[in-house]
CSV table of C-alpha atoms in Angstrom, one decimal:
chain,number,residue,atom,x,y,z
A,1,UNK,CA,0.0,0.0,0.0
A,2,UNK,CA,2.8,2.3,0.9
A,3,UNK,CA,4.3,1.7,-2.7
A,4,UNK,CA,1.1,2.7,-4.3
A,5,UNK,CA,0.8,5.9,-2.2
A,6,UNK,CA,4.3,6.7,-3.3
A,7,UNK,CA,3.6,6.2,-7.1
A,8,UNK,CA,0.8,8.4,-6.6
A,9,UNK,CA,2.7,11.2,-4.9
A,10,UNK,CA,5.3,10.6,-8.0
A,11,UNK,CA,2.4,11.1,-10.5
A,12,UNK,CA,0.9,14.2,-8.9
A,13,UNK,CA,4.4,15.7,-8.7
A,14,UNK,CA,5.0,15.0,-12.4
A,15,UNK,CA,1.6,16.4,-13.3
A,16,UNK,CA,2.3,19.5,-11.7
A,17,UNK,CA,5.8,19.8,-13.2
A,18,UNK,CA,4.0,19.5,-16.6
A,19,UNK,CA,1.4,22.0,-15.9
A,20,UNK,CA,4.1,24.5,-14.8
A,21,UNK,CA,6.0,23.7,-18.0
A,22,UNK,CA,2.7,24.1,-20.2
A,23,UNK,CA,2.0,27.5,-18.3
A,24,UNK,CA,5.5,28.7,-19.0
A,25,UNK,CA,5.1,27.8,-22.4
A,26,UNK,CA,1.7,29.5,-23.2
A,27,UNK,CA,2.6,32.7,-21.1
A,28,UNK,CA,4.9,34.4,-23.6
A,29,UNK,CA,4.1,37.9,-24.8
A,30,UNK,CA,5.2,39.5,-27.9
A,31,UNK,CA,8.1,41.7,-27.1
A,32,UNK,CA,9.5,43.8,-30.0
A,33,UNK,CA,12.9,45.3,-29.7
A,34,UNK,CA,11.6,48.9,-29.9
A,35,UNK,CA,8.2,50.7,-31.0
A,36,UNK,CA,9.2,50.9,-34.8
A,37,UNK,CA,7.2,49.3,-37.5
A,38,UNK,CA,10.0,47.0,-38.4
A,39,UNK,CA,10.6,45.8,-34.9
A,40,UNK,CA,6.9,45.2,-34.4
A,41,UNK,CA,6.6,43.3,-37.8
A,42,UNK,CA,9.8,41.1,-37.1
A,43,UNK,CA,8.7,40.3,-33.5
A,44,UNK,CA,5.2,39.1,-34.8
A,45,UNK,CA,6.9,37.0,-37.6
A,46,UNK,CA,9.3,35.6,-35.1
A,47,UNK,CA,6.4,34.7,-33.0
A,48,UNK,CA,4.3,33.1,-35.9
A,49,UNK,CA,7.3,30.7,-36.5
A,50,UNK,CA,7.6,29.7,-32.8
A,51,UNK,CA,3.9,29.3,-32.4
A,52,UNK,CA,3.8,26.1,-34.3
A,53,UNK,CA,6.5,24.6,-32.3
A,54,UNK,CA,5.1,25.7,-29.1
A,55,UNK,CA,1.8,24.4,-30.2
A,56,UNK,CA,3.1,21.1,-30.8
A,57,UNK,CA,4.9,20.9,-27.4
A,58,UNK,CA,1.8,22.2,-25.5
A,59,UNK,CA,-0.2,19.4,-27.2
A,60,UNK,CA,2.6,16.9,-26.1
A,61,UNK,CA,2.5,18.0,-22.7
A,62,UNK,CA,-1.3,18.1,-22.7
A,63,UNK,CA,-1.2,14.3,-23.9
A,64,UNK,CA,1.3,13.4,-21.2
A,65,UNK,CA,-0.9,15.1,-18.6
A,66,UNK,CA,-3.9,13.3,-19.7
A,67,UNK,CA,-2.2,9.8,-19.6
A,68,UNK,CA,-0.5,10.4,-16.1
A,69,UNK,CA,-4.1,11.7,-14.9
A,70,UNK,CA,-5.4,8.2,-16.2
A,71,UNK,CA,-2.5,6.5,-14.5
A,72,UNK,CA,-3.4,8.5,-11.3
A,73,UNK,CA,-7.0,7.4,-11.3
A,74,UNK,CA,-6.1,3.7,-11.8
A,75,UNK,CA,-3.6,4.0,-8.9
A,76,UNK,CA,-6.1,5.7,-6.7
A,77,UNK,CA,-8.6,2.9,-7.3
A,78,UNK,CA,-6.0,0.4,-6.5
A,79,UNK,CA,-5.2,2.0,-3.6
A,80,UNK,CA,-9.1,2.5,-2.3
A,81,UNK,CA,-9.4,-1.3,-3.1
A,82,UNK,CA,-6.5,-2.2,-0.9
A,83,UNK,CA,-7.9,-0.1,1.7
A,84,UNK,CA,-11.3,-1.8,1.3
A,85,UNK,CA,-9.8,-5.4,1.5
A,86,UNK,CA,-7.9,-4.5,4.8
A,87,UNK,CA,-10.8,-3.6,6.7
A,88,UNK,CA,-14.2,-5.2,7.8
A,89,UNK,CA,-17.3,-3.9,5.5
A,90,UNK,CA,-20.1,-2.3,7.6
A,91,UNK,CA,-22.9,-0.4,6.0
A,92,UNK,CA,-21.6,2.8,7.3
A,93,UNK,CA,-18.1,2.1,5.5
A,94,UNK,CA,-20.0,1.6,2.2
A,95,UNK,CA,-22.0,4.5,2.5
A,96,UNK,CA,-19.0,6.8,3.6
A,97,UNK,CA,-17.2,5.5,0.6
A,98,UNK,CA,-20.0,6.0,-1.9
A,99,UNK,CA,-20.4,9.5,-0.4
A,100,UNK,CA,-16.7,10.1,-0.8
A,101,UNK,CA,-17.0,8.9,-4.6
A,102,UNK,CA,-20.0,11.2,-5.0
A,103,UNK,CA,-18.2,14.3,-3.8
A,104,UNK,CA,-15.2,13.4,-5.9
A,105,UNK,CA,-17.3,13.4,-9.0
A,106,UNK,CA,-19.0,16.7,-8.0
A,107,UNK,CA,-15.8,18.2,-7.6
A,108,UNK,CA,-14.4,16.9,-10.9
A,109,UNK,CA,-17.9,18.3,-12.6
A,110,UNK,CA,-17.4,21.6,-10.9
A,111,UNK,CA,-13.9,21.8,-12.1
A,112,UNK,CA,-14.8,20.9,-15.6
A,113,UNK,CA,-17.6,23.6,-15.2
A,114,UNK,CA,-15.0,26.2,-14.4
A,115,UNK,CA,-12.8,25.5,-17.4
A,116,UNK,CA,-15.9,25.5,-19.7
A,117,UNK,CA,-17.1,28.7,-18.3
A,118,UNK,CA,-13.5,30.3,-19.0
A,119,UNK,CA,-13.5,29.0,-22.6
A,120,UNK,CA,-17.0,30.3,-23.0
A,121,UNK,CA,-16.1,33.7,-21.8
A,122,UNK,CA,-13.0,33.6,-24.3
A,123,UNK,CA,-15.3,32.6,-27.0
A,124,UNK,CA,-17.7,35.4,-26.3
A,125,UNK,CA,-15.0,37.9,-26.3
A,126,UNK,CA,-13.9,36.8,-29.7
A,127,UNK,CA,-17.3,36.8,-31.1
A,128,UNK,CA,-17.7,40.4,-29.8
A,129,UNK,CA,-14.7,41.5,-31.6
A,130,UNK,CA,-15.2,39.4,-34.6
A,131,UNK,CA,-19.2,39.9,-35.4
A,132,UNK,CA,-19.3,43.2,-36.7
A,133,UNK,CA,-16.7,42.4,-39.5
A,134,UNK,CA,-18.1,39.0,-40.1
A,135,UNK,CA,-21.7,40.5,-40.4
A,136,UNK,CA,-20.3,43.2,-42.8
A,137,UNK,CA,-18.7,40.5,-44.9
A,138,UNK,CA,-21.3,37.6,-44.7
A,139,UNK,CA,-24.4,39.4,-44.0
A,140,UNK,CA,-25.1,37.0,-41.1
A,141,UNK,CA,-24.0,36.5,-37.4
A,142,UNK,CA,-20.8,34.5,-36.7
A,143,UNK,CA,-22.1,33.0,-33.4
A,144,UNK,CA,-25.8,33.0,-31.9
A,145,UNK,CA,-27.1,31.7,-28.7
A,146,UNK,CA,-24.6,33.1,-26.4
A,147,UNK,CA,-26.5,35.4,-24.4
A,148,UNK,CA,-28.2,32.9,-22.0
A,149,UNK,CA,-25.4,30.2,-21.7
A,150,UNK,CA,-25.4,28.5,-18.4
A,151,UNK,CA,-23.0,26.0,-17.0
A,152,UNK,CA,-24.1,23.5,-14.7
A,153,UNK,CA,-22.3,22.8,-11.2
A,154,UNK,CA,-22.9,21.1,-7.9
A,155,UNK,CA,-23.3,23.2,-4.6
A,156,UNK,CA,-23.2,21.5,-1.1
A,157,UNK,CA,-25.6,22.5,1.6
A,158,UNK,CA,-24.5,20.5,4.4
A,159,UNK,CA,-24.4,16.9,3.1
A,160,UNK,CA,-26.8,17.5,0.6
A,161,UNK,CA,-25.5,17.9,-3.2
A,162,UNK,CA,-27.6,20.3,-5.3
A,163,UNK,CA,-27.2,20.7,-9.1
A,164,UNK,CA,-27.3,24.2,-9.9
A,165,UNK,CA,-26.2,26.5,-12.9
A,166,UNK,CA,-24.6,29.8,-13.4
A,167,UNK,CA,-25.1,32.2,-16.5
A,168,UNK,CA,-22.0,33.1,-18.3
């Protein structure tokens, strides 16, 4: 059981390292040497050349994180199974384990809801900037239906999980 716990900690550590590496890659700003048009153009050209490589690296990091998260879930299930096998089963134990699983699922759903909300906000901002030009060129809207978009999430009132939604 200690070996599996050590493996879980190593996987979590590696995921954190990869996430920091990904954040470092995606956080680069375009900084021209000076404010001249040539320097600005050169900086953006350089950024365009680097963007493809960075995109491939970020994609590889994302794939590695996904694989490690799958491995982490597998190891956590193994650890839970070992813990279950070591102790006697009571109805209360089974209930507590089921409750823990439900709260973990709700936390995961809330995490995904935060990510989805952020992506929707970014899409709304892009659509807001793009729509006037798109309308002038194609005589139709670029995106519709973004006004009342909502994302489901779980809220806990004591021991009760309640599925609610918030509007983006």
